[in-house]
Amino acid sequence: MDFEWTPEEQAFRLRLKQFLAATLPDDWERFSQHGPGSPALTRYAETFCGKLADDKLLTPHWPKEIGGEGLDPWHQAILAEEMWIAGEPRGGQYMNVNWIGPTLIKYGSQWQQERYLPPIAEGRALWCQGFSEPGSGSDLASLRTRAVLEGDHYRVNGQKIWTSYAGLAQTCFLLCRTSDDRKRGISILLVPMDTPGITVRQIPSLIGEGDIHEVFFDDVLVPVEALFGNEGQAWEIIAYSLVNERLGIPRYGLARAALDRAVSVLKEEGRWNNDAVKIEAANVAALCEAARIASYAIVTKRAHGELVGPESSSARFATVMAERRVAEFVVEYLPEALADAHPYLKMHHQRGIVAGIAAGAAEIQLNIIATDVLKLPREPR
Amino acid sequence: MDLSLNDDQVAIVDALDALTRPYAAVSLHETGFALFDPELERELSKSGFLDVAAVPELGVVTAAIIVERVARLPQATNAALSAIVAPLLGLSAGTPLCIVEENAQARPLRFLCEGATVVVAGHSITSFTVTGDQVRAEPEALYGYPVSSLRSVPSDRQQHDVSLDEFYTRWRIALAAESAGLLAAALQSVCVYTTDRNQFGRPLASFQGMRHRLAEAQVRTNGVYWLAIKAAATLDPADAALAALHAQEAARAVVYDFHQFMGGMGMTLEHPLHLWTYRLKLLASELGGRGANALAAADAIWG
Ligand SMILES: Cc1cc2nc3c(=O)[nH]c(=O)nc-3n(C[C@H](O)[C@H](O)[C@H](O)COP(=O)(O)OP(=O)(O)OC[C@H]3O[C@@H](n4cnc5c(N)ncnc54)[C@H](O)[C@@H]3O)c2cc1C
């Protein structure tokens, strides 16, 4: 058991920090309040990701054969931490790097890989993830968007909701129903967002502009080459993707960085020397560190090539606990941060609220822990 | 970074499990509040499990792994202080050890008995060997350890050449590692009971009101485990204070739920749950409790 970073891992983190310091504009902290999905940040991300790619820092954990550096999951974790702590200057492109790319590599046809991997690796692609629907959120397998095969096309009809980045994305990783079999009737289509019949409407939100959307599919014709994997294989494929996504956002890192920032502001302003504040700050730090190490235990498994199981839900719930408590700390002791006094803390607050909802509600994580970690009997349905 | 057990640690854990298996299966009728087995204590120290902290390739982190596992047993042991704190003071492993803070001498001490070494933490770290007339037995105490209190502390004590920081770091790690094992055992016993017990035609543990609170207890227990193990690996004062704080906070959050979920059975002495939870109660009061550990953590992290 080893809690030290290797010199090589430390050097990698340092390289990222130096890259960020040299690349991000002076007013970045204020700018990053635009939110990862905003038009401003999406535009900036193209420049930023291009530079990352030039320095071989965009997809370093991808295999060498497809333009990566073949670095291990620890490097992926370090990369994700440093970017998220910095306010995610990759915008919505973090999703490509974390799970869309790896999923394409594992399940994509040669044509799909040739078409979609290069733009991702060069930092010019934006994807959206069309899973949730108005009637199907936590119960994703009940989704109803239909794809009917007609010759060499699928005809798609239905609606998605909460779709991040849909307004500017070029491609949608779309889940749709090709038969009535609950889980085995779901398939994936890779759909260009400029296909006729697709309408996108932005939903104003707490997270910042441009983040979540409704997407309508009205008689959208998609060629059969867009089928990803086989018909009915979606559930298997997204299980693979979600394991990547569950650890994709190391929220504990930003949560801890926001806590440290809040403490340094309190110190500067002479408000730190107060036992009540210190006690609460330490409780918050304990939650952040517990979430961090629970996540590292999972990265360890991945680094050993082991299957990651339900324990990722435990790490995620720990992260939700940490995320909320940091936000509460800031509100209680630095309320001016949610006005405009401390852009970094405001940015954390805007993004933190979704921790228990996006990519699977916190209660769903608890259900998974109860059934698959503690082995408790399931609830009757 | 690699949080998997190395080959030595896997072998040690296997050997430890083999040693403790018969003790884990002890009959729990008539155990009373505290369950203690001198034979287990002897076997643990004789076998060398409590000496690992001094072995450079194994270190305090392996000691913490051992302490966490031993704490899952129904029997109370002095393993945490013997394996993690005693070596720092140059005492041989297996030395029965009690720790008292100079400003809190009245508190009940686990394993205090004639001949035990009492460490006094004040402006410096000192110790003395207890005589019979300095001990007041507390046979009616509600804690899951054998406890006694001190009638007096002699002024003539042995001085130990260790810093307060080093000492408190070890003590906090010992507390957190033991708490992690106690939490894990208590949680496991409640999961077994609520899975077997049927009401309203289904297992109690299939009701979401219980499932979610048990799952949250799992998250907290996992957190205490990792913070304790990390602190044992780094020996960093901030890590140790966070681990002790998180352990005491987790105990506060789960102990009453655990008894609640067992209904009347959770009130009995025949079910072992209380052996773990009532130990957690005593540990929750050590080192000044959550507030003191939180302040120590805040000072260590942010100054
Ligand atoms: C910022 C943001 C970005 C998102 N981005 C995307 C995206 O890009 N693509 C996409 O497809 N989706 C996206 N989502 C959707 C997200 O995955 C869903 O919101 C989530 O799965 C929950 O579904 P729902 O909103 O329909 O809530 P519901 O399923 O209606 O649940 C509401 C609440 O009920 C509780 N609950 C639900 N089921 C249970 C249960 N079994 N037991 C106990 N409690 C339960 C939970 O508290 C839950 O939060 C995003 C969401 C947010 C907030």
Coordinates of C-alpha atoms in Angstrom, one line a residue, chain A residues 1-5 9 74 256 259-260 263 267 272 275 278-279 281-283 285-287 289-290 293-294 296-297 300 304 314 317-318 321 363 366-367 369-371 373-374 376-380, chain B residues 1-6 9 61 65 187 191 195 202-203 205-206 208 211-212 214-216 218-220 222-223 225-227 229-230 233-234 242 245-246 249 291 294-295 297-299 301-303:
Chain A
M1 CA 0.0 0.0 0.0
D2 CA 1.5 3.3 -1.1
F3 CA 0.1 6.8 -0.6
E4 CA 3.0 8.6 -2.3
W5 CA 2.8 9.8 -5.8
E9 CA 3.2 11.2 -11.4
W74 CA -3.6 7.4 -12.3
R256 CA -11.3 20.8 -1.3
L259 CA -12.5 25.0 1.0
D260 CA -8.9 26.0 1.0
V263 CA -10.2 29.6 4.5
K267 CA -7.7 34.4 7.2
W272 CA -10.5 32.7 10.8
D275 CA -13.3 27.9 16.9
K278 CA -12.3 26.0 12.3
I279 CA -14.3 23.0 13.6
A281 CA -13.8 23.6 8.2
A282 CA -12.1 20.5 9.6
N283 CA -15.3 18.5 9.3
A285 CA -12.0 18.7 5.0
A286 CA -12.5 15.2 6.4
L287 CA -15.4 14.6 4.0
E289 CA -10.4 13.6 1.9
A290 CA -12.6 10.6 2.6
I293 CA -9.2 8.3 -1.0
A294 CA -12.4 6.3 -1.6
Y296 CA -8.3 6.5 -5.3
A297 CA -9.1 3.0 -4.1
T300 CA -6.2 1.5 -7.9
H304 CA -4.5 -3.2 -11.8
S314 CA -19.8 4.6 -2.4
F317 CA -21.9 9.3 -2.5
A318 CA -18.9 10.3 -0.4
M321 CA -21.5 14.6 1.0
E363 CA -30.4 7.8 -3.9
L366 CA -27.4 4.4 -2.1
N367 CA -29.6 1.7 -3.6
I369 CA -24.5 0.2 -2.2
A370 CA -27.3 -1.4 -0.3
T371 CA -27.9 -4.2 -2.8
V373 CA -22.0 -3.8 -1.5
L374 CA -23.9 -4.6 1.7
L376 CA -29.1 -6.5 1.4
P377 CA -32.3 -7.9 -0.1
R378 CA -33.8 -5.7 -2.9
E379 CA -36.9 -3.6 -2.6
P380 CA -39.9 -5.4 -4.2
Chain B
M1 CA -0.1 5.8 -5.4
D2 CA -1.4 2.3 -5.1
L3 CA -4.0 1.4 -2.4
S4 CA -4.0 -2.3 -2.8
L5 CA -2.4 -4.5 -0.1
N6 CA 1.0 -5.8 -1.0
Q9 CA 0.2 -7.5 3.9
V61 CA 0.3 1.2 8.0
I65 CA -4.5 -2.8 8.9
L187 CA -22.6 -2.5 10.4
C191 CA -27.1 -6.1 7.9
T195 CA -31.8 -9.3 6.2
R202 CA -40.5 -9.1 3.7
P203 CA -37.0 -8.7 5.0
A205 CA -33.5 -4.6 5.0
S206 CA -35.6 -4.4 1.8
Q208 CA -35.6 1.8 1.6
R211 CA -31.4 0.5 3.1
H212 CA -30.4 4.1 2.5
L214 CA -27.3 1.5 6.1
A215 CA -25.7 2.5 2.8
E216 CA -24.8 5.9 4.2
Q218 CA -21.2 2.0 4.7
V219 CA -19.9 5.2 3.0
R220 CA -18.9 6.7 6.4
N222 CA -15.3 3.2 4.3
G223 CA -14.2 6.8 4.8
Y225 CA -11.1 3.1 7.1
W226 CA -9.3 5.0 4.3
L227 CA -8.5 8.1 6.4
I229 CA -5.0 3.8 6.8
K230 CA -3.7 6.9 5.0
A233 CA 1.0 5.5 6.0
T234 CA 1.9 9.2 6.0
L242 CA -8.9 14.2 10.2
L245 CA -12.4 13.4 13.7
H246 CA -14.1 11.4 11.0
E249 CA -18.3 11.8 13.7
G291 CA -14.3 19.5 18.7
A294 CA -11.3 19.2 14.5
L295 CA -9.4 22.1 16.0
A297 CA -6.9 19.2 12.2
A298 CA -7.7 22.8 11.3
D299 CA -4.4 24.0 13.0
I301 CA -3.8 22.0 7.8
W302 CA -4.3 25.8 7.8
G303 CA -2.3 27.0 10.8

